[in-house]
Coordinates of C-alpha atoms in Angstrom, one line a residue:
M1 CA 9.3 100.5 13.8
A2 CA 10.1 98.2 16.8
T3 CA 10.0 94.5 16.1
E4 CA 8.0 92.1 18.2
F5 CA 11.1 90.9 19.9
Q6 CA 12.1 94.5 20.8
R7 CA 8.6 95.2 22.2
A8 CA 8.8 92.0 24.2
C9 CA 12.2 93.0 25.6
R10 CA 10.8 96.3 26.8
A11 CA 7.8 94.6 28.3
L12 CA 10.1 92.1 30.1
E13 CA 12.2 95.0 31.6
K14 CA 9.0 96.5 33.0
L15 CA 7.9 93.2 34.4
Q16 CA 11.3 92.6 36.0
E17 CA 11.1 96.1 37.6
S18 CA 7.5 95.5 38.8
V19 CA 8.4 92.1 40.3
S20 CA 11.5 93.6 42.1
Q21 CA 9.4 96.4 43.6
L22 CA 6.7 94.1 44.7
A23 CA 9.0 91.4 46.0
G24 CA 11.0 94.1 47.9
A25 CA 8.0 95.8 49.5
Q26 CA 8.3 96.2 53.2
G27 CA 5.8 94.5 55.6
E28 CA 3.8 91.4 55.5
V29 CA 0.2 91.2 54.2
S30 CA -2.1 90.5 57.1
D31 CA -4.6 87.6 57.0
W32 CA -7.8 88.7 55.4
I33 CA -11.1 88.1 57.1
V34 CA -14.4 87.7 55.2
L35 CA -17.1 89.6 57.1
A36 CA -20.5 88.0 57.2
T37 CA -22.4 91.2 56.4
T38 CA -20.3 92.7 53.7
S39 CA -17.9 90.0 52.4
A40 CA -15.2 92.7 52.8
A41 CA -11.5 91.9 53.4
E42 CA -9.1 93.5 55.8
H43 CA -5.6 93.7 54.4
S44 CA -2.6 95.9 54.7
I45 CA -1.5 96.4 51.1
S46 CA -2.0 99.9 49.7
E47 CA -4.1 100.7 46.6
D48 CA -0.9 101.4 44.7
E49 CA 0.5 98.0 45.6
R50 CA -2.8 96.3 44.5
I51 CA -2.7 98.1 41.2
A52 CA 1.0 97.2 40.7
F53 CA 0.3 93.6 41.4
V54 CA -2.6 93.4 38.9
E55 CA -0.5 95.2 36.2
A56 CA 2.5 92.8 36.8
E57 CA 0.2 89.8 36.5
E58 CA -1.2 91.2 33.2
K59 CA 2.4 91.7 31.9
L60 CA 3.3 88.2 32.9
L61 CA 0.3 86.7 31.1
H62 CA 1.0 88.8 28.0
L63 CA 4.6 87.7 27.9
E64 CA 3.6 84.1 28.6
E65 CA 1.8 84.0 25.2
L66 CA 4.8 85.4 23.4
T67 CA 7.2 83.0 25.0
V68 CA 5.2 80.0 23.8
K69 CA 5.9 81.0 20.2
M70 CA 9.5 81.7 21.0
R71 CA 10.1 78.4 22.8
K72 CA 8.5 76.6 19.9
K73 CA 11.0 78.2 17.5
C74 CA 13.9 77.5 19.8
H75 CA 12.9 73.9 20.1
A76 CA 12.5 73.7 16.4
H77 CA 16.1 74.9 16.0
E78 CA 17.4 72.4 18.4
E79 CA 15.4 69.6 16.7
L80 CA 16.6 70.8 13.3
Q81 CA 20.3 70.7 14.4
R82 CA 19.8 67.3 15.8
L83 CA 18.1 66.0 12.7
Q84 CA 20.6 67.6 10.4
A85 CA 23.2 65.6 12.2
E86 CA 21.1 62.5 11.5
V87 CA 20.5 63.5 7.9
L88 CA 16.7 63.1 8.2
L89 CA 15.8 65.2 5.2
G90 CA 12.0 64.9 5.4
R91 CA 11.9 66.1 9.0
I92 CA 14.4 68.8 8.2
A93 CA 12.2 70.3 5.5
E94 CA 9.3 70.4 7.9
L95 CA 11.2 72.1 10.7
Q96 CA 12.8 74.7 8.4
G97 CA 9.4 76.3 8.0
T98 CA 9.2 76.8 11.8
A99 CA 12.8 77.4 12.7
T100 CA 13.0 81.0 11.3
Y101 CA 15.5 82.4 13.9
G102 CA 19.0 83.0 12.8
R103 CA 21.9 82.0 15.1
N104 CA 22.3 85.5 16.5
M105 CA 18.6 85.9 17.1
L106 CA 18.4 82.5 18.6
E107 CA 20.9 83.5 21.3
K108 CA 19.0 86.7 22.1
V109 CA 15.7 84.8 22.4
S110 CA 17.3 82.1 24.6
S111 CA 18.5 84.9 26.9
F112 CA 15.1 86.5 26.8
L113 CA 13.4 83.3 27.8
A114 CA 15.8 82.7 30.7
Q115 CA 15.1 86.1 32.1
F116 CA 11.4 85.7 31.6
D117 CA 11.4 82.4 33.4
A118 CA 13.3 84.0 36.3
A119 CA 10.9 86.9 36.6
K120 CA 7.9 84.4 36.4
E121 CA 9.4 82.2 39.1
R122 CA 10.1 85.2 41.4
F123 CA 6.6 86.6 40.8
T124 CA 5.0 83.2 41.6
S125 CA 7.1 82.4 44.7
E126 CA 7.6 85.9 46.3
V127 CA 4.8 88.2 45.0
V128 CA 1.8 86.0 44.7
P129 CA 1.8 84.6 48.3
R130 CA 2.0 88.1 49.7
F131 CA -0.5 89.9 47.5
A132 CA -2.9 87.5 45.8
A133 CA -5.3 87.0 48.7
A134 CA -5.6 90.7 49.4
V135 CA -6.2 91.5 45.7
A136 CA -8.8 88.7 45.4
A137 CA -10.6 90.0 48.5
H138 CA -10.6 93.5 47.1
E139 CA -12.0 92.3 43.8
A140 CA -14.7 90.3 45.6
E141 CA -15.7 93.4 47.6
E142 CA -15.7 95.5 44.5
A143 CA -18.0 92.9 42.7
L144 CA -20.3 92.9 45.7
C145 CA -20.5 96.7 45.7
N146 CA -21.3 96.7 42.0
E147 CA -24.0 94.1 42.5
R148 CA -25.6 96.2 45.3
E149 CA -25.4 99.3 43.1
H150 CA -27.0 97.4 40.2
R151 CA -29.9 96.2 42.5
Q152 CA -30.4 99.7 43.9
A153 CA -30.6 101.1 40.4
E154 CA -33.1 98.4 39.4
L155 CA -35.2 99.2 42.5
E156 CA -35.1 103.0 41.7
R157 CA -36.1 102.4 38.1
S158 CA -39.0 100.2 39.3
R159 CA -40.2 102.9 41.7
A160 CA -39.9 105.6 39.0
W161 CA -41.9 103.4 36.6
E162 CA -44.6 102.9 39.3
E163 CA -44.7 106.7 39.9
Q164 CA -45.1 107.3 36.2
Q165 CA -48.0 104.8 36.0
K166 CA -50.0 106.4 38.9
P167 CA -51.4 109.3 36.8
L168 CA -52.4 106.9 34.1
E169 CA -54.0 104.5 36.6
E170 CA -55.9 107.5 38.1
L171 CA -57.0 108.6 34.6
L172 CA -58.2 105.1 33.8
A173 CA -60.1 104.9 37.0
S174 CA -61.7 108.3 36.4
S175 CA -62.6 107.3 32.9
E176 CA -64.2 104.1 34.1
K177 CA -66.2 105.9 36.7
R178 CA -67.4 108.5 34.2
L179 CA -68.4 105.7 31.8
Q180 CA -70.4 104.0 34.5
E181 CA -72.1 107.3 35.3
L182 CA -73.0 107.9 31.6
Q183 CA -74.3 104.4 31.3
L184 CA -76.5 104.9 34.4
A185 CA -77.7 108.2 33.1
Q186 CA -78.5 106.6 29.7
Q187 CA -80.4 103.9 31.4
D188 CA -82.3 106.4 33.5
S189 CA -83.1 108.5 30.4
E190 CA -84.3 105.4 28.5
W191 CA -86.5 104.4 31.4
L192 CA -88.0 107.9 31.6
R193 CA -88.6 107.8 27.9
V194 CA -90.4 104.5 28.1
W195 CA -92.4 105.6 31.1
K196 CA -93.5 108.8 29.3
S197 CA -94.4 106.8 26.3
S198 CA -96.4 104.3 28.3
R199 CA -98.1 107.1 30.2
H200 CA -99.0 108.8 27.0
L201 CA -100.6 105.6 25.7
E202 CA -102.4 105.1 28.9
M203 CA -103.8 108.6 28.7
S204 CA -104.8 108.1 25.0
F205 CA -106.7 104.9 26.0
E206 CA -108.5 106.8 28.7
E207 CA -109.5 109.5 26.3
V208 CA -110.8 106.9 23.8
A209 CA -112.7 105.2 26.6
R210 CA -114.3 108.5 27.6
D211 CA -115.3 109.3 24.1
A212 CA -116.8 105.9 23.7
R213 CA -118.8 106.3 26.8
A214 CA -119.9 109.7 25.7
T215 CA -121.0 108.4 22.3
K216 CA -122.9 105.6 23.9
S217 CA -124.8 107.9 26.2
I218 CA -125.9 110.1 23.3
Y219 CA -127.4 107.2 21.4
S220 CA -129.1 105.7 24.5

């Protein structure tokens, strides 16, 4: 199983190769222009170069984290040696917990750090000025396209939801109309029943009145 240092050495080799390829790429990156309508950027780097730049930047950041721990251990060794010469036993005991590199490993790590610093310096001074603006412009355009797609998707979902609601709204409107018709029919039926009842009473009163007049005439 590879050690952390061996994995770091392989990663550094890949970083050095990427930086050399990018730094040695032919042609200059043209000035990028932000368009008012699309925020797009015009640039002359290829898609492969853009991807290579992003990957190299990621390798650099990854190794940067590893080198922090390595530098700390190297500095601890240097401080340990200095304090051993001064016979400061308390500080020596503290540093011995951090200074875990042996002499041979310390030399390898020091060489590794020197190569990393050189690759980082070349990436910063030669690669970034030529590619960073174009890559940033591409990422901005990509983010803008993603935002447009998101908004379009939201609009389409909203329209689809409205279409789904139309049958329900029509059904509710039809139900409301039918309910109103039933209420009107019920009111008409109730009015007719009351009218018939009142008419029946009126006829009954008339019959009673006729009977009363007939009885009065008999006894007169």
